[in-house]
Every structure is written in structure tokens, then in C-alpha cells.
Amino acid sequence: MSTLTARWFRCPRPLPQAAHRLFCLPYAGAGAGVFHPWPAALAPDVEVLGVQLPGRENRIVEPAEIDLAELAAAVTDATTSDGRPYALYGHSLGARLAFELIRTLRRAGASLPVRLYVGAARAPHLTGSATFDGLSRVPGDELLARVVAGGGVPEAVAGEPELLELLLPTLRADFTWLDDYVYQPEAPLPVPIRAVAGTLDRAVSMEQMAGWERHTSAGFVLHHVEGGHFFLQDRQADLIALLSADLTTLAGDR
């Protein structure tokens, strides 16, 4: 494993013979640890790699700045040396990052994923979320209060003010990236998109999730999960079952 790959990805259960690899990008403030339980629950022929963004977990000492070019280089390094098809799952912030990651890979002429799974994130060309928009520009106490109210941090952390303060710089950096994001039109991705919406999500509507259809020329499906914005935790079994079924279908097609 190269230094670049080791820095950007966490693989709780290496499966070198697995048919597919699934790179997972977390929501704002979170690290690759969010996806640590996934390998045990996903289809046995899927290897899970959590994307470790800087400024969290084992990269806590690094500035929490997102470098898409370096992440794209890391994905290219990992997938070129491996040769297996791969997919991306991104949740909330992670979905927007995954989308821009694929566009960065396409510009570089690199290998693209066979699927893009997006959860709890409005389509890139849309604006407007009363829950999370503008959070990078509010005082720290308000930022933390709104994120906690939206369910954006684990309960164990939400009840510990000192832990929340440690999380604040990463949250602010992530929401700065989101608040500064300006969608630039490009050709739709030649990658199928599977969007997953929480039926109880107050931050992202079904219509905003359906908007992802315009960003692919290779097929779109909108799935529903009975949960809120963070259904990857609240309804993890349902989400993983959905992903496993689709990835198993891909493996069968191969």
C-alpha cells in the first residue's frame, strides 16, 4: 500500500479477492470510523474503504482542509494498482465530495467508478437548506447547537462540551467548503447514480434528491429509507441491504 493510499483510506477488513471495492465518504465533521461496522454487514464480495479526510481521527493534527486533487490521486493510485471495479458512497457532505471527485477523475482521464451512491444530499445544482446552510458563518456555539439539533454528531459526543469544542474546527472547515461551493455545469457523468433519501429528512427533500437524475447519462434510481438525515446510523441495516443488493447485481453482471 502506497503512502498516499494509506493516508486517505481506512480498510477495517481487507478482502483482496472481493469483486468490488466501495469507497465511503462521510458527512461533515465525521471520519472514516463512521463506516467501520459496514464490512461485517455488506455483501461478502465487497471491500469497504472509508475515506479519511484530514483533520479527524488519525489525521487530527492536519488542517481540516479538503484537497480534491490529492484525494483523486489517492483513488487513482488505489484503483490502478488494484484493477477491480469500484463504487463510491457519499453521505451529505460526502455525496457532494464524491460527485466532484468523479468530475476531477474524469478531467484527468482516470478510471471512473461503476456506481455513485449519494445519501441525504440535495443535487449539486440546487441551493437551500435551512438546517445546515450558512453554518460556517455563525458563531461557534450556534454552529454546534444547530449541528447537534440536526443529529449531526453522535449522542455520546453531543453530551460532552469538551469533545464538541474539539470537533468545532473540523465542522467549520467542512461547512466552509459547502458554503463556498459553486456548481459549475459540465456534461452529465457516465456513471449510474443511485440516490438514497430519508423519508423523515428535514434538511433534504425528496425533490432535491430527485434532482440528481440530471447529473448522470447512465441511469438513475431514487430509493427511500424510513429515517431522518442520518439514516446511515439510524437505519444502517436498511441502507446496507440496499447497497449489498445493488453491488451483488453488479458482480453478477460481471
CSV table of C-alpha atoms in Angstrom, one decimal:
chain,number,residue,atom,x,y,z
A,1,MET,CA,0.0,0.0,0.0
A,2,SER,CA,1.4,3.4,-1.0
A,3,THR,CA,1.8,6.3,1.4
A,4,LEU,CA,-0.9,8.2,-0.4
A,5,THR,CA,-3.4,5.3,-0.2
A,6,ALA,CA,-2.5,4.7,3.5
A,7,ARG,CA,-3.1,8.3,4.4
A,8,TRP,CA,-6.5,8.6,2.7
A,9,PHE,CA,-8.2,5.3,3.3
A,10,ARG,CA,-9.1,3.0,6.2
A,11,CYS,CA,-9.9,-0.6,5.4
A,12,PRO,CA,-11.2,-2.4,8.5
A,13,ARG,CA,-11.4,-5.8,6.7
A,14,PRO,CA,-9.2,-6.2,3.7
A,15,LEU,CA,-10.7,-8.5,1.1
A,16,PRO,CA,-8.3,-8.7,-1.8
A,17,GLN,CA,-10.5,-11.2,-3.7
A,18,ALA,CA,-13.7,-9.2,-3.4
A,19,ALA,CA,-15.4,-8.4,-6.7
A,20,HIS,CA,-15.9,-4.7,-5.8
A,21,ARG,CA,-14.4,-2.0,-3.6
A,22,LEU,CA,-16.7,0.6,-2.0
A,23,PHE,CA,-15.1,3.9,-1.1
A,24,CYS,CA,-17.2,5.7,1.5
A,25,LEU,CA,-17.1,9.5,2.1
A,26,PRO,CA,-18.5,10.7,5.5
A,27,TYR,CA,-20.8,13.7,6.4
A,28,ALA,CA,-19.4,16.9,7.8
A,29,GLY,CA,-17.2,16.6,10.9
A,30,ALA,CA,-17.0,12.8,10.6
A,31,GLY,CA,-14.2,10.4,9.8
A,32,ALA,CA,-13.8,7.0,8.3
A,33,GLY,CA,-14.7,5.4,11.6
A,34,VAL,CA,-18.4,6.0,10.7
A,35,PHE,CA,-18.1,3.2,8.2
A,36,HIS,CA,-16.2,0.8,10.5
A,37,PRO,CA,-19.2,-1.5,11.0
A,38,TRP,CA,-20.0,-1.8,7.3
A,39,PRO,CA,-17.7,-4.6,6.2
A,40,ALA,CA,-19.3,-7.1,8.6
A,41,ALA,CA,-22.8,-6.3,7.2
A,42,LEU,CA,-22.2,-5.7,3.5
A,43,ALA,CA,-22.2,-8.4,0.9
A,44,PRO,CA,-19.1,-10.7,1.4
A,45,ASP,CA,-17.7,-9.8,-2.0
A,46,VAL,CA,-17.4,-6.0,-1.3
A,47,GLU,CA,-14.4,-4.5,0.3
A,48,VAL,CA,-15.1,-1.3,2.2
A,49,LEU,CA,-12.6,1.6,2.3
A,50,GLY,CA,-13.6,4.6,4.5
A,51,VAL,CA,-12.2,7.9,3.1
A,52,GLN,CA,-10.2,9.6,5.9
A,53,LEU,CA,-10.4,13.3,5.4
A,54,PRO,CA,-7.8,15.5,7.1
A,55,GLY,CA,-8.4,17.0,10.5
A,56,ARG,CA,-10.1,14.0,12.1
A,57,GLU,CA,-9.3,10.7,13.8
A,58,ASN,CA,-5.7,9.6,12.9
A,59,ARG,CA,-5.3,12.8,10.8
A,60,ILE,CA,-6.4,15.1,13.6
A,61,VAL,CA,-3.2,17.1,13.6
A,62,GLU,CA,-3.6,18.1,10.0
A,63,PRO,CA,-5.6,21.2,9.0
A,64,ALA,CA,-9.2,20.2,8.1
A,65,GLU,CA,-8.9,21.3,4.5
A,66,ILE,CA,-10.3,19.2,1.7
A,67,ASP,CA,-7.9,18.7,-1.3
A,68,LEU,CA,-10.0,17.0,-4.0
A,69,ALA,CA,-7.0,16.8,-6.3
A,70,GLU,CA,-5.0,14.8,-3.8
A,71,LEU,CA,-8.0,12.6,-3.0
A,72,ALA,CA,-8.4,11.9,-6.7
A,73,ALA,CA,-4.8,11.0,-6.9
A,74,ALA,CA,-5.2,8.6,-4.0
A,75,VAL,CA,-8.2,6.9,-5.6
A,76,THR,CA,-6.4,6.6,-8.8
A,77,ASP,CA,-3.4,5.1,-7.0
A,78,ALA,CA,-5.5,2.6,-5.2
A,79,THR,CA,-7.7,1.6,-8.1
A,80,THR,CA,-4.9,1.4,-10.7
A,81,SER,CA,-2.8,-0.9,-8.6
A,82,ASP,CA,-5.8,-3.0,-7.8
A,83,GLY,CA,-7.7,-3.2,-11.1
A,84,ARG,CA,-11.0,-4.2,-9.5
A,85,PRO,CA,-14.1,-2.1,-10.3
A,86,TYR,CA,-15.1,0.3,-7.5
A,87,ALA,CA,-18.1,2.3,-6.4
A,88,LEU,CA,-18.5,5.5,-4.2
A,89,TYR,CA,-20.9,6.2,-1.4
A,90,GLY,CA,-21.1,9.7,0.0
A,91,HIS,CA,-23.4,10.9,2.7
A,92,SER,CA,-24.5,14.5,2.9
A,93,LEU,CA,-21.2,16.5,2.5
A,94,GLY,CA,-19.7,13.2,1.4
A,95,ALA,CA,-22.1,13.0,-1.5
A,96,ARG,CA,-21.1,16.4,-2.9
A,97,LEU,CA,-17.5,15.5,-2.4
A,98,ALA,CA,-18.0,12.2,-4.3
A,99,PHE,CA,-19.7,14.0,-7.2
A,100,GLU,CA,-16.8,16.5,-7.5
A,101,LEU,CA,-14.3,13.7,-7.0
A,102,ILE,CA,-15.7,11.8,-10.1
A,103,ARG,CA,-15.6,15.0,-12.1
A,104,THR,CA,-12.0,15.5,-11.1
A,105,LEU,CA,-11.1,12.0,-12.1
A,106,ARG,CA,-12.9,12.4,-15.4
A,107,ARG,CA,-10.9,15.5,-16.3
A,108,ALA,CA,-7.7,13.6,-15.5
A,109,GLY,CA,-8.7,10.7,-17.7
A,110,ALA,CA,-8.7,8.3,-14.8
A,111,SER,CA,-10.8,5.2,-14.2
A,112,LEU,CA,-14.3,6.1,-13.1
A,113,PRO,CA,-16.5,4.2,-10.6
A,114,VAL,CA,-19.2,1.8,-11.7
A,115,ARG,CA,-21.7,3.4,-9.3
A,116,LEU,CA,-22.2,6.6,-7.4
A,117,TYR,CA,-24.4,6.2,-4.3
A,118,VAL,CA,-25.5,9.5,-2.8
A,119,GLY,CA,-27.3,9.7,0.5
A,120,ALA,CA,-29.1,12.7,2.2
A,121,ALA,CA,-27.7,15.4,-0.1
A,122,ARG,CA,-29.5,17.7,-2.5
A,123,ALA,CA,-28.4,17.7,-6.1
A,124,PRO,CA,-25.3,19.8,-6.7
A,125,HIS,CA,-27.1,22.5,-8.8
A,126,LEU,CA,-29.7,23.1,-6.1
A,127,THR,CA,-29.4,25.5,-3.1
A,128,GLY,CA,-31.3,26.0,0.1
A,129,SER,CA,-31.2,24.0,3.4
A,130,ALA,CA,-32.5,25.8,6.5
A,131,THR,CA,-30.8,23.2,8.6
A,132,PHE,CA,-27.2,23.4,7.5
A,133,ASP,CA,-26.6,26.2,5.1
A,134,GLY,CA,-24.5,29.1,6.3
A,135,LEU,CA,-23.2,27.3,9.3
A,136,SER,CA,-19.6,28.3,8.6
A,137,ARG,CA,-20.5,31.9,9.1
A,138,VAL,CA,-22.2,31.7,12.5
A,139,PRO,CA,-20.6,31.8,16.0
A,140,GLY,CA,-19.2,28.5,17.3
A,141,ASP,CA,-22.0,28.0,19.9
A,142,GLU,CA,-24.7,28.4,17.3
A,143,LEU,CA,-22.9,26.1,14.8
A,144,LEU,CA,-22.6,23.4,17.4
A,145,ALA,CA,-26.2,23.8,18.6
A,146,ARG,CA,-27.6,23.6,15.0
A,147,VAL,CA,-25.5,20.5,14.1
A,148,VAL,CA,-26.5,18.8,17.4
A,149,ALA,CA,-30.1,19.6,16.8
A,150,GLY,CA,-29.9,18.2,13.3
A,151,GLY,CA,-28.4,15.0,14.6
A,152,GLY,CA,-25.0,15.6,13.0
A,153,VAL,CA,-22.9,14.2,15.9
A,154,PRO,CA,-23.2,11.0,17.9
A,155,GLU,CA,-25.2,11.3,21.1
A,156,ALA,CA,-22.1,10.5,23.2
A,157,VAL,CA,-20.3,13.5,21.7
A,158,ALA,CA,-23.3,15.8,21.8
A,159,GLY,CA,-23.4,15.5,25.6
A,160,GLU,CA,-19.7,16.3,26.1
A,161,PRO,CA,-19.0,20.0,25.6
A,162,GLU,CA,-15.2,19.5,25.6
A,163,LEU,CA,-15.5,16.9,22.8
A,164,LEU,CA,-17.7,19.3,20.8
A,165,GLU,CA,-15.2,22.0,21.1
A,166,LEU,CA,-12.5,19.7,19.7
A,167,LEU,CA,-14.8,18.9,16.8
A,168,LEU,CA,-15.6,22.6,16.0
A,169,PRO,CA,-12.7,23.4,13.7
A,170,THR,CA,-13.4,20.4,11.5
A,171,LEU,CA,-17.1,21.2,11.4
A,172,ARG,CA,-16.4,24.8,10.5
A,173,ALA,CA,-13.9,23.7,7.7
A,174,ASP,CA,-16.4,21.3,6.2
A,175,PHE,CA,-19.3,23.7,6.3
A,176,THR,CA,-17.0,26.4,4.8
A,177,TRP,CA,-16.4,24.0,1.8
A,178,LEU,CA,-20.1,23.6,1.5
A,179,ASP,CA,-21.0,27.2,1.9
A,180,ASP,CA,-18.3,28.3,-0.7
A,181,TYR,CA,-19.3,25.6,-3.2
A,182,VAL,CA,-20.4,26.9,-6.5
A,183,TYR,CA,-21.8,24.4,-9.0
A,184,GLN,CA,-20.1,24.6,-12.4
A,185,PRO,CA,-22.1,23.0,-15.3
A,186,GLU,CA,-20.4,20.1,-17.0
A,187,ALA,CA,-21.6,17.1,-19.1
A,188,PRO,CA,-23.6,14.5,-17.0
A,189,LEU,CA,-21.5,11.8,-15.5
A,190,PRO,CA,-21.2,8.5,-17.5
A,191,VAL,CA,-21.7,6.8,-14.1
A,192,PRO,CA,-25.1,5.4,-12.8
A,193,ILE,CA,-26.3,7.3,-9.8
A,194,ARG,CA,-28.3,5.6,-7.0
A,195,ALA,CA,-29.7,8.2,-4.6
A,196,VAL,CA,-31.0,7.3,-1.1
A,197,ALA,CA,-33.4,9.7,0.6
A,198,GLY,CA,-34.6,9.6,4.2
A,199,THR,CA,-38.4,9.9,4.3
A,200,LEU,CA,-38.1,11.9,7.6
A,201,ASP,CA,-35.2,14.1,6.5
A,202,ARG,CA,-35.9,17.7,7.3
A,203,ALA,CA,-32.7,19.0,5.7
A,204,VAL,CA,-33.1,17.5,2.2
A,205,SER,CA,-36.4,17.0,0.4
A,206,MET,CA,-37.3,14.2,-1.9
A,207,GLU,CA,-37.5,16.7,-4.8
A,208,GLN,CA,-33.9,17.8,-4.0
A,209,MET,CA,-32.7,14.2,-4.0
A,210,ALA,CA,-34.6,13.5,-7.3
A,211,GLY,CA,-32.6,16.4,-8.8
A,212,TRP,CA,-29.5,14.1,-9.0
A,213,GLU,CA,-31.1,12.5,-12.1
A,214,ARG,CA,-29.8,15.3,-14.4
A,215,HIS,CA,-26.2,14.6,-13.4
A,216,THR,CA,-25.9,11.2,-15.0
A,217,SER,CA,-26.2,9.9,-18.5
A,218,ALA,CA,-26.0,6.3,-17.4
A,219,GLY,CA,-29.2,5.7,-15.4
A,220,PHE,CA,-30.8,7.0,-12.1
A,221,VAL,CA,-32.8,5.4,-9.3
A,222,LEU,CA,-34.1,7.1,-6.2
A,223,HIS,CA,-34.5,4.9,-3.2
A,224,HIS,CA,-36.3,5.7,0.1
A,225,VAL,CA,-35.2,4.8,3.6
A,226,GLU,CA,-37.5,5.3,6.6
A,227,GLY,CA,-35.3,7.6,8.5
A,228,GLY,CA,-34.0,11.1,9.0
A,229,HIS,CA,-30.9,12.9,7.7
A,230,PHE,CA,-28.6,10.5,9.3
A,231,PHE,CA,-30.3,7.3,8.3
A,232,LEU,CA,-26.8,5.7,7.7
A,233,GLN,CA,-26.8,5.4,11.5
A,234,ASP,CA,-30.5,5.2,12.4
A,235,ARG,CA,-31.4,2.8,9.6
A,236,GLN,CA,-28.0,1.3,8.9
A,237,ALA,CA,-29.3,-2.2,8.2
A,238,ASP,CA,-31.8,-0.9,5.6
A,239,LEU,CA,-29.1,1.2,3.8
A,240,ILE,CA,-26.6,-1.6,3.8
A,241,ALA,CA,-29.2,-4.1,2.5
A,242,LEU,CA,-29.9,-1.8,-0.4
A,243,LEU,CA,-26.2,-1.3,-1.2
A,244,SER,CA,-25.5,-5.0,-0.9
A,245,ALA,CA,-28.3,-5.9,-3.3
A,246,ASP,CA,-27.2,-3.5,-5.9
A,247,LEU,CA,-23.5,-4.3,-5.7
A,248,THR,CA,-24.3,-8.1,-5.8
A,249,THR,CA,-26.2,-7.4,-9.0
A,250,LEU,CA,-23.2,-5.7,-10.4
A,251,ALA,CA,-21.0,-8.6,-9.5
A,252,GLY,CA,-23.4,-10.9,-11.2
A,253,ASP,CA,-23.3,-8.8,-14.4
A,254,ARG,CA,-19.6,-9.2,-14.4
